[in-house]
PDB file of C-alpha atoms in Angstrom:
ATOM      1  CA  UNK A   1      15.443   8.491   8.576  1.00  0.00           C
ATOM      2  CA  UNK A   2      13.504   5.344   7.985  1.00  0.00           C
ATOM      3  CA  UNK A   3      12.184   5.242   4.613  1.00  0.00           C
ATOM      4  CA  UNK A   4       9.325   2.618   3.852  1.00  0.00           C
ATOM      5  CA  UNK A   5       8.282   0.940   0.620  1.00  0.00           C
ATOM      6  CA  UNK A   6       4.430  -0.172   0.131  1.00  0.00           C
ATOM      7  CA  UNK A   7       3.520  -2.702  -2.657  1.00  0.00           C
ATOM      8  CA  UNK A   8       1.381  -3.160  -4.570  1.00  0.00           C
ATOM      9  CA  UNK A   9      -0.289   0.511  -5.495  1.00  0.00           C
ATOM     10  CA  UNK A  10      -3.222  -1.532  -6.747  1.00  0.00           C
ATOM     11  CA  UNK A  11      -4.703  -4.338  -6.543  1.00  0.00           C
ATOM     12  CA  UNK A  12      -7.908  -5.934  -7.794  1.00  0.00           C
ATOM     13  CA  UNK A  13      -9.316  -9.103  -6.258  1.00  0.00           C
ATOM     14  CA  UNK A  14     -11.867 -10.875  -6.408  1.00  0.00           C
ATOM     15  CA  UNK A  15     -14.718 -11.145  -3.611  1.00  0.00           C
ATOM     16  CA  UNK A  16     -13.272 -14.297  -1.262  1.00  0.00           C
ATOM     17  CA  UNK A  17      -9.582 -14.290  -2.251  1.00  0.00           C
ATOM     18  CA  UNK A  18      -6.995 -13.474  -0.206  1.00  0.00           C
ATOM     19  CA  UNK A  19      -5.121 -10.081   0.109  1.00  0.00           C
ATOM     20  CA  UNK A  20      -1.257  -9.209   0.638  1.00  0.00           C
ATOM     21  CA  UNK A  21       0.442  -6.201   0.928  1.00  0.00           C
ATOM     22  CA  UNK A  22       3.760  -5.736   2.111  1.00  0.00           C
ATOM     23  CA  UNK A  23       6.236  -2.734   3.762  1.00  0.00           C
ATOM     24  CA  UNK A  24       9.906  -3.175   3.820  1.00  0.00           C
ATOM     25  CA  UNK A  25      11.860  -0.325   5.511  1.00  0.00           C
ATOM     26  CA  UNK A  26      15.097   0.469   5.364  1.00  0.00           C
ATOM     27  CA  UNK A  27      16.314   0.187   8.990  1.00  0.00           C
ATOM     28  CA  UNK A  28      15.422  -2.637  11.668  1.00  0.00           C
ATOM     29  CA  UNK A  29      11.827  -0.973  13.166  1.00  0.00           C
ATOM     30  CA  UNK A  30      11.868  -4.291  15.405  1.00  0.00           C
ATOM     31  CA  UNK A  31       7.925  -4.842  15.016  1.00  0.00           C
ATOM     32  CA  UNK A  32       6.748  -0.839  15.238  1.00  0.00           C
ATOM     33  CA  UNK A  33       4.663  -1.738  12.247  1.00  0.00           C
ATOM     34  CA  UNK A  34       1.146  -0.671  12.264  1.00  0.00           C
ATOM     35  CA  UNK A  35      -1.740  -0.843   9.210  1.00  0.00           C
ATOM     36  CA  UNK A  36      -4.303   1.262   8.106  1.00  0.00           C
ATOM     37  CA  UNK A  37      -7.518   1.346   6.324  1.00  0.00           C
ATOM     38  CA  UNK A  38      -8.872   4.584   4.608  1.00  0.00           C
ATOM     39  CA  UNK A  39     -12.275   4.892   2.670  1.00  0.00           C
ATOM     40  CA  UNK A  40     -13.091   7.644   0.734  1.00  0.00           C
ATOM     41  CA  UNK A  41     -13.785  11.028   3.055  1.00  0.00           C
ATOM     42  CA  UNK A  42     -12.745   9.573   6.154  1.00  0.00           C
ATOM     43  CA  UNK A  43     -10.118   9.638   8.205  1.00  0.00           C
ATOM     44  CA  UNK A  44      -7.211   6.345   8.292  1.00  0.00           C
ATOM     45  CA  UNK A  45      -8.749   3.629  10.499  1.00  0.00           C
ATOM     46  CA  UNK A  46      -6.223   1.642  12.819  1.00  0.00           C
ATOM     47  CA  UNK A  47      -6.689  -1.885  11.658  1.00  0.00           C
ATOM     48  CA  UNK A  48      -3.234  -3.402  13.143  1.00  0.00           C
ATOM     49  CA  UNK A  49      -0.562  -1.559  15.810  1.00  0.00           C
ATOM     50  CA  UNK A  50       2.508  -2.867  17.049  1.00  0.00           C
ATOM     51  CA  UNK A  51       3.559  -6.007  17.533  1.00  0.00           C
ATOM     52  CA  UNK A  52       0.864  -7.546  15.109  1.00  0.00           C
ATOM     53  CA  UNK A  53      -1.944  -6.798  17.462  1.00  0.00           C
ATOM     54  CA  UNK A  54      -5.319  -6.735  15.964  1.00  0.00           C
ATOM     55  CA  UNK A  55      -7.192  -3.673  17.088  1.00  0.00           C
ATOM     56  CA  UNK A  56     -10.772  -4.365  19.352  1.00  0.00           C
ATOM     57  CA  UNK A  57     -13.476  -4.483  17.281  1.00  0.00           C
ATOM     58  CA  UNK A  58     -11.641  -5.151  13.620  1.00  0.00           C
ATOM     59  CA  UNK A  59     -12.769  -8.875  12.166  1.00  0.00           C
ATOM     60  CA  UNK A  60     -10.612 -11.646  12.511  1.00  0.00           C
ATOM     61  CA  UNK A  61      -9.828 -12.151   8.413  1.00  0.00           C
ATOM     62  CA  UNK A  62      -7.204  -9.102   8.821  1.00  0.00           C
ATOM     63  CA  UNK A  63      -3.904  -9.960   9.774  1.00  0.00           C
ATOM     64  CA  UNK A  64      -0.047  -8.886   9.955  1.00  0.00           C
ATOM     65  CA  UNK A  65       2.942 -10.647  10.127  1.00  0.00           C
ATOM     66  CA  UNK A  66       7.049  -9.811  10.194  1.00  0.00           C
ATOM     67  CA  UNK A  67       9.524  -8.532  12.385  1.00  0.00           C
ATOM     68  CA  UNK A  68      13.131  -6.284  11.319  1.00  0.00           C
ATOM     69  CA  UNK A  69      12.712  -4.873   7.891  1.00  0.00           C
ATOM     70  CA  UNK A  70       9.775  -7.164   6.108  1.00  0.00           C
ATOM     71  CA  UNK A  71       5.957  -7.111   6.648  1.00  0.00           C
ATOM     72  CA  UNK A  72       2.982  -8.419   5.286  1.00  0.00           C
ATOM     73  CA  UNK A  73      -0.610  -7.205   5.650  1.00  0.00           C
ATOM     74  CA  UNK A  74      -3.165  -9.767   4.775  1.00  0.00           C
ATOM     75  CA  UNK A  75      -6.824 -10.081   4.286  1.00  0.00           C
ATOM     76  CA  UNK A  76      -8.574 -13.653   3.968  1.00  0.00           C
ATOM     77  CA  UNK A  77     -11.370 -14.258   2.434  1.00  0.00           C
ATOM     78  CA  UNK A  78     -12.327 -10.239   1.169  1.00  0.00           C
ATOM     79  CA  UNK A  79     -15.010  -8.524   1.386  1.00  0.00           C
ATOM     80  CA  UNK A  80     -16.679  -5.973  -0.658  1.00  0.00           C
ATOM     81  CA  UNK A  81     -16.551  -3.615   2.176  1.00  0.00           C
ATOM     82  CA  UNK A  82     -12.843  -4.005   2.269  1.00  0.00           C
ATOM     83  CA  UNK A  83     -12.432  -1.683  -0.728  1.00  0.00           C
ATOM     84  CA  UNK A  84     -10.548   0.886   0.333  1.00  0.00           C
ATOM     85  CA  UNK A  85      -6.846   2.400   0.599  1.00  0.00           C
ATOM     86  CA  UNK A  86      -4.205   0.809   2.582  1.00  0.00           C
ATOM     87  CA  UNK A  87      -1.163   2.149   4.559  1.00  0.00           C
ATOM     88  CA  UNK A  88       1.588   0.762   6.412  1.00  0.00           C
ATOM     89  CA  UNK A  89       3.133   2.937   9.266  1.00  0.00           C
ATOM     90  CA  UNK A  90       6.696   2.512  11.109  1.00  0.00           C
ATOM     91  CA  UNK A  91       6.155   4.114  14.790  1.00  0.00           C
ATOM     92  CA  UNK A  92      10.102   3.010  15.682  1.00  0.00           C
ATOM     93  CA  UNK A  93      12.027   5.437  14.264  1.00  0.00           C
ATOM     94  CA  UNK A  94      10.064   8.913  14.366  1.00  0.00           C
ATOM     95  CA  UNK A  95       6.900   8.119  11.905  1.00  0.00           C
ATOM     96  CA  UNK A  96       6.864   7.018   8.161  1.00  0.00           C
ATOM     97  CA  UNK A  97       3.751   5.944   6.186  1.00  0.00           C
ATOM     98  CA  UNK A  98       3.986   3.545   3.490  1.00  0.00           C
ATOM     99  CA  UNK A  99       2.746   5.225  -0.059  1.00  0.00           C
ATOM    100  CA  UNK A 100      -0.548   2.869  -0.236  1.00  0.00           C
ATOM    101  CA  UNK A 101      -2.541   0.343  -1.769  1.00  0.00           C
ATOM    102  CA  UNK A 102      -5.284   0.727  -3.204  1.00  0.00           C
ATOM    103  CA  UNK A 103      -7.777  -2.536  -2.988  1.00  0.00           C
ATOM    104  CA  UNK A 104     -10.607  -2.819  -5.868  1.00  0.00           C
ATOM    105  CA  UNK A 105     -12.957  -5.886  -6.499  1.00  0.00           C
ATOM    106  CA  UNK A 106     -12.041  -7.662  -9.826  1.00  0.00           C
TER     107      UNK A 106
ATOM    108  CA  UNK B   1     -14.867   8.241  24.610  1.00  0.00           C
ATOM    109  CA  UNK B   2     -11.681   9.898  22.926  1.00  0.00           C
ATOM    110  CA  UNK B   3     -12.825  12.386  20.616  1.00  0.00           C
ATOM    111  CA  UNK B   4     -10.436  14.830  18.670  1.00  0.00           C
ATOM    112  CA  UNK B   5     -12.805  17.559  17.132  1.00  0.00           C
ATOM    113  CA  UNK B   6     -10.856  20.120  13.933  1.00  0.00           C
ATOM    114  CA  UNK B   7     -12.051  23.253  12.967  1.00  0.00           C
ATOM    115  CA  UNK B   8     -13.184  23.928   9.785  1.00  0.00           C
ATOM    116  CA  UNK B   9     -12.559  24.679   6.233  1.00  0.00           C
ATOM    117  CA  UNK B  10      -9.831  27.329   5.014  1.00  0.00           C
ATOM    118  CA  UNK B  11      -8.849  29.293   2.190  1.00  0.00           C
ATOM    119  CA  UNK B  12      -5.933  30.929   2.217  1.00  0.00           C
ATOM    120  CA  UNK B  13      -4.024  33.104  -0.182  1.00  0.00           C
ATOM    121  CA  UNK B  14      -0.813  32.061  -1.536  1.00  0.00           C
ATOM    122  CA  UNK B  15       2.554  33.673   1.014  1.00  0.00           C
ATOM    123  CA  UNK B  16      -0.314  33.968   3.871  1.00  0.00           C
ATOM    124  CA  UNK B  17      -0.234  31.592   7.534  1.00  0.00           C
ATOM    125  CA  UNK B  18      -2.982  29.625   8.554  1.00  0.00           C
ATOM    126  CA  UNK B  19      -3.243  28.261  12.221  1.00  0.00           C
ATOM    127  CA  UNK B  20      -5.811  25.048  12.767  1.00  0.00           C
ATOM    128  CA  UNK B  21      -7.490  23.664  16.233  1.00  0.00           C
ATOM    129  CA  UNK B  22      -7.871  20.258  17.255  1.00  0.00           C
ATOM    130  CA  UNK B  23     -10.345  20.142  20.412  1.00  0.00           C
ATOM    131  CA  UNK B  24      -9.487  16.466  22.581  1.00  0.00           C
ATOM    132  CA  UNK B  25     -11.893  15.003  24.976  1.00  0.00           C
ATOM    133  CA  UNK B  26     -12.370  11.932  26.508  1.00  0.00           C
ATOM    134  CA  UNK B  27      -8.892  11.433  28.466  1.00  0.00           C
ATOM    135  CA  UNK B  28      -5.991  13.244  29.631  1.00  0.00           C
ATOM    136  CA  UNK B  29      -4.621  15.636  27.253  1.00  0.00           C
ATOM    137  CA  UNK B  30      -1.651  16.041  28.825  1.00  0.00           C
ATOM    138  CA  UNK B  31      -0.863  12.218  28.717  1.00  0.00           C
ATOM    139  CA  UNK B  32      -0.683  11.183  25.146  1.00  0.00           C
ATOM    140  CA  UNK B  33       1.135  12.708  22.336  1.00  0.00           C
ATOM    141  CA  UNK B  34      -1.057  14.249  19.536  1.00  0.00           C
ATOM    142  CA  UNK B  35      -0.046  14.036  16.111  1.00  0.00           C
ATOM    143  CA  UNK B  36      -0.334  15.879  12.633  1.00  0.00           C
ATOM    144  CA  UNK B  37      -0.718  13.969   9.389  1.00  0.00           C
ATOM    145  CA  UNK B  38      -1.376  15.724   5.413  1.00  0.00           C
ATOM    146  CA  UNK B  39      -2.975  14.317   2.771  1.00  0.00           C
ATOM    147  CA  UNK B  40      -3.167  16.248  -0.480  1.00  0.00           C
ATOM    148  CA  UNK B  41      -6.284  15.610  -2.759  1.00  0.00           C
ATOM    149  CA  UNK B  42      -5.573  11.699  -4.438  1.00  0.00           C
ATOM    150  CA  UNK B  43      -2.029  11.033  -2.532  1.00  0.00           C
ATOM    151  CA  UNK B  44      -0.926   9.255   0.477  1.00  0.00           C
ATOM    152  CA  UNK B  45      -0.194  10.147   4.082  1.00  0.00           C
ATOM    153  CA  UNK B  46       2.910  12.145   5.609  1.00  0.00           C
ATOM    154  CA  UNK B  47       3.235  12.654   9.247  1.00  0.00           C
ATOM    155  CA  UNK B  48       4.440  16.366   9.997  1.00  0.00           C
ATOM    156  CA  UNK B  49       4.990  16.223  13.498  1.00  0.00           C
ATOM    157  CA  UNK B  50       3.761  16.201  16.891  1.00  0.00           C
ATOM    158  CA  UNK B  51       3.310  18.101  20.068  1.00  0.00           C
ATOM    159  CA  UNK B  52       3.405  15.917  23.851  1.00  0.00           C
ATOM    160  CA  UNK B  53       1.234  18.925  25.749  1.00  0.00           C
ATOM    161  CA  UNK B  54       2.363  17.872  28.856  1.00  0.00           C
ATOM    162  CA  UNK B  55       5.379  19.454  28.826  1.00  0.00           C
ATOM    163  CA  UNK B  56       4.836  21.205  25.283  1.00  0.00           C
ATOM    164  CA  UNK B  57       7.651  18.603  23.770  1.00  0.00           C
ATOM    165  CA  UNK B  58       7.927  18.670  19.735  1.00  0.00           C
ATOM    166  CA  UNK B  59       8.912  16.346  17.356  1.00  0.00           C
ATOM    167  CA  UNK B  60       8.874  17.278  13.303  1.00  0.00           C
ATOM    168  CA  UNK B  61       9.017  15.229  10.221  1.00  0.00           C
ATOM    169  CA  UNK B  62      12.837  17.127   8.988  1.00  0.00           C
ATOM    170  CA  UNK B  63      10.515  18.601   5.856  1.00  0.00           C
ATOM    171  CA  UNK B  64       8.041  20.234   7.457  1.00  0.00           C
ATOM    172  CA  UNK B  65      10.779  22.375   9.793  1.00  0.00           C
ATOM    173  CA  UNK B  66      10.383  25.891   9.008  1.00  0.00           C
ATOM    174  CA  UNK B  67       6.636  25.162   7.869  1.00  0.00           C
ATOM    175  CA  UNK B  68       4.687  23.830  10.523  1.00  0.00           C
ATOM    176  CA  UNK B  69       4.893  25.544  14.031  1.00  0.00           C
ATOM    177  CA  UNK B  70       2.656  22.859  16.919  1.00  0.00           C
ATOM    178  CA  UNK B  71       1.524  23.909  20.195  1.00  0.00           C
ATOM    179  CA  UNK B  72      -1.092  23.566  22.982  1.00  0.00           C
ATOM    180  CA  UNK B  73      -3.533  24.909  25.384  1.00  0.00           C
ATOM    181  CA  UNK B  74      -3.758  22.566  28.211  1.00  0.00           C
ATOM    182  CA  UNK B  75      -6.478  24.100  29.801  1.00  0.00           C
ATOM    183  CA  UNK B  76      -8.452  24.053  26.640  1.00  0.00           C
ATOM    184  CA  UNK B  77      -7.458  20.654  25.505  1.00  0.00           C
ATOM    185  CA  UNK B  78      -6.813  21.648  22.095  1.00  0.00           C
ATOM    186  CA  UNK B  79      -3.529  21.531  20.296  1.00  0.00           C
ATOM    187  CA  UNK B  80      -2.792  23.692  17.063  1.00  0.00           C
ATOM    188  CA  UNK B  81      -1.167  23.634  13.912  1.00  0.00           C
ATOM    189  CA  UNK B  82      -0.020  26.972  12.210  1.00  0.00           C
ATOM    190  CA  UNK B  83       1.613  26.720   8.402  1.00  0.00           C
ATOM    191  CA  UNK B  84       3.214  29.396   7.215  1.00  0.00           C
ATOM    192  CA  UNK B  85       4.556  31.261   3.875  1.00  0.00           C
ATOM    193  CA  UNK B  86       1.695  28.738   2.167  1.00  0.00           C
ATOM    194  CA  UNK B  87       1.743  27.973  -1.086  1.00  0.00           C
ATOM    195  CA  UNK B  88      -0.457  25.299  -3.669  1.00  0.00           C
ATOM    196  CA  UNK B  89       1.857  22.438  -2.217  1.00  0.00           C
ATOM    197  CA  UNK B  90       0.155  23.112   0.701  1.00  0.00           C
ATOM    198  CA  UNK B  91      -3.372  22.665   0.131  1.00  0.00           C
ATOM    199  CA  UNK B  92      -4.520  19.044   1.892  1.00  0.00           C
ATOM    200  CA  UNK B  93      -6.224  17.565   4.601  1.00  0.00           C
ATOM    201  CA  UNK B  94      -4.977  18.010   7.748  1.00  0.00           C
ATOM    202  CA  UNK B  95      -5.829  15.312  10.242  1.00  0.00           C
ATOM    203  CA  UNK B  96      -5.029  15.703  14.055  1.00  0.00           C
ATOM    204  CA  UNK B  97      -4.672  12.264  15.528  1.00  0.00           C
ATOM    205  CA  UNK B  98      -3.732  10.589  19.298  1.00  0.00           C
ATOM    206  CA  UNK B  99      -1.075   8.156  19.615  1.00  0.00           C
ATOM    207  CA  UNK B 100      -1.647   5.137  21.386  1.00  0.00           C
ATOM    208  CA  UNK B 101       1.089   4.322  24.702  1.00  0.00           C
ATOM    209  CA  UNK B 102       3.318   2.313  21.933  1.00  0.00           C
ATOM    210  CA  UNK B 103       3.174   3.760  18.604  1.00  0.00           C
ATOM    211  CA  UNK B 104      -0.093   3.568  16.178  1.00  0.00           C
ATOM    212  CA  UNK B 105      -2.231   6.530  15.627  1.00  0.00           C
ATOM    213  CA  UNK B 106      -5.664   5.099  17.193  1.00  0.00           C
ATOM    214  CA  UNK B 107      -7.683   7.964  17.218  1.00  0.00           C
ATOM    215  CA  UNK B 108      -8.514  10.357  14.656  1.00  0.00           C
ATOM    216  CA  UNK B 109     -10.204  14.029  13.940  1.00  0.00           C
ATOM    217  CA  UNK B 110     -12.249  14.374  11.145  1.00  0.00           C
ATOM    218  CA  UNK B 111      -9.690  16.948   9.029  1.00  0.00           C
ATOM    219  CA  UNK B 112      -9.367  20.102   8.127  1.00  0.00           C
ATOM    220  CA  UNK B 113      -9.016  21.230   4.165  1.00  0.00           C
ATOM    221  CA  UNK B 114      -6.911  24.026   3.700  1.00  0.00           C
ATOM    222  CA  UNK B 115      -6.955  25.754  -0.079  1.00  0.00           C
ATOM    223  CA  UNK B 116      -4.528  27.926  -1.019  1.00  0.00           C
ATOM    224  CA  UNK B 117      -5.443  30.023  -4.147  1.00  0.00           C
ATOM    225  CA  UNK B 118      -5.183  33.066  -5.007  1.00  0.00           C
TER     226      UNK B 118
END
C-alpha cells in the first residue's frame, strides 16, 4: 500500500502570494501524481493529472512539480477564488488521496 | 459531454444495506473505469474502489472489502454501489467518478449523502 502525506492542513495567504503544498508517498509512484481542488458542496475538481499536466481550461498560475516520492503543488500569484480545499492523489499504486489543505486568505 | 448523474439522498438505519446508482453518458461506458470515493461531513477523501464494466473487473481499497459490493448494468450505463451492515462511520458523501486513460479522476457525479441513524 502506498501511503501519502499532505502538508500543510492550513494555510492562510495573502491575495498575490504564492502557494505550496506538498505530497510525499511512501513508495516510488514515478509521476502518477494528480491535484485537486474542492469548494464547499461540490465535487473535487481535477486541477493537475499525471505527469504534471495542467488540465484544459485550468489558469496557468497552478502548477506541479516532482517525480519518485516528492511533490509540490503550487499556486502563483492567488486568488480569492482559490479558497478552497486541496488534495493530492497517487494513481500508481491502486489510489491514495493526500489528507488536504485547506487554503484561506490572510 | 461526460456526465455521471447519482441518485439521491438516503437514510438508512443502523445494521441495514443501502445500494446507490451512478447514471454515465457522454462516452463509452464500457471503456473507462468508474470509481467510488467517501467523504464524511468536514474530512478528506478515500477511494473505495472501482468497477471496469467492460468486463465487470473490481478493484477495492483493502478497508472497504466486506463493505462495499460494485457492479454494473452495461446496457443502462449505470454502475452501483451497495454498503452493507451500515453503521454512523458510514454516513458521507459518496461521489461516483470516471478515470481518465492514465490515472486522475476527471469527471465527477454530484454525490450521494447517505445518513445512518437510527
Amino acid at each position: 500500500e502506498t501511503t501519502v502525506t499532505q502538508s500543510p492542513a492550513s494555510l492562510s495567504m495573502a491575495i498575490g502570494e504564492k502557494v505550496t503544498i506538498r505530497c510525499i508517498t511512501s513508495t516510488d509512484i514515478d509521476d502518477d501524481m494528480n491535484w485537486y481542488q474542492q469548494k464547499p458542496g461540490e465535487p473535487p475538481k481535477l486541477l493537475i493529472s499525471e505527469g504534471n499536466t495542467l488540465r484544459p481550461g485550468v489558469p496557468s498560475r497552478f502548477s506541479s512539480s516532482g517525480y519518485g516520492t516528492d511533490f509540490v503543488f503550487t499556486i502563483e500569484n492567488m486568488l480569492s477564488e482559490d479558497v478552497a480545499d486541496y488534495y493530492c492523489l497517487q494513481s500508481d499504486n491502486l489510489f491514495t488521496f493526500g489528507s488536504g489543505t485547506k487554503l484561506e486568505i490572510k | 459531454e461526460v456526465q455521471l448523474q447519482q441518485s439521491g439522498t438516503v437514510l438508512a438505519r443502523p445494521g441495514a444495506s443501502v445500494k446507490m446508482s451512478c447514471k454515465a453518458s457522454g462516452y463509452t461506458f464500457t471503456s473507462y473505469w468508474m470509481h467510488w470515493v467517501k467523504q464524511r461531513p468536514g474530512q478528506g477523501l478515500e477511494w473505495i474502489g472501482a468497477i471496469y464494466p467492460g468486463n465487470s473487473d473490481t478493484s477495492y481499497n483493502q478497508k472497504f472489502k466486506g463493505k462495499a459490493k460494485l457492479t454494473a448494468v452495461t446496457s443502462t450505463s449505470t454502475a452501483y454501489m451497495e454498503l452493507s451492515s451500515l453503521t454512523n462511520e458510514d454516513s458521507a458523501v459518496y461521489y461516483c467518478t470516471r478515470s481518465l486513460l492514465r490515472g486522475g479522476f476527471a469527471y465527477w457525479g454530484q454525490g450521494t449523502l447517505v445518513t445512518v441513524s437510527a
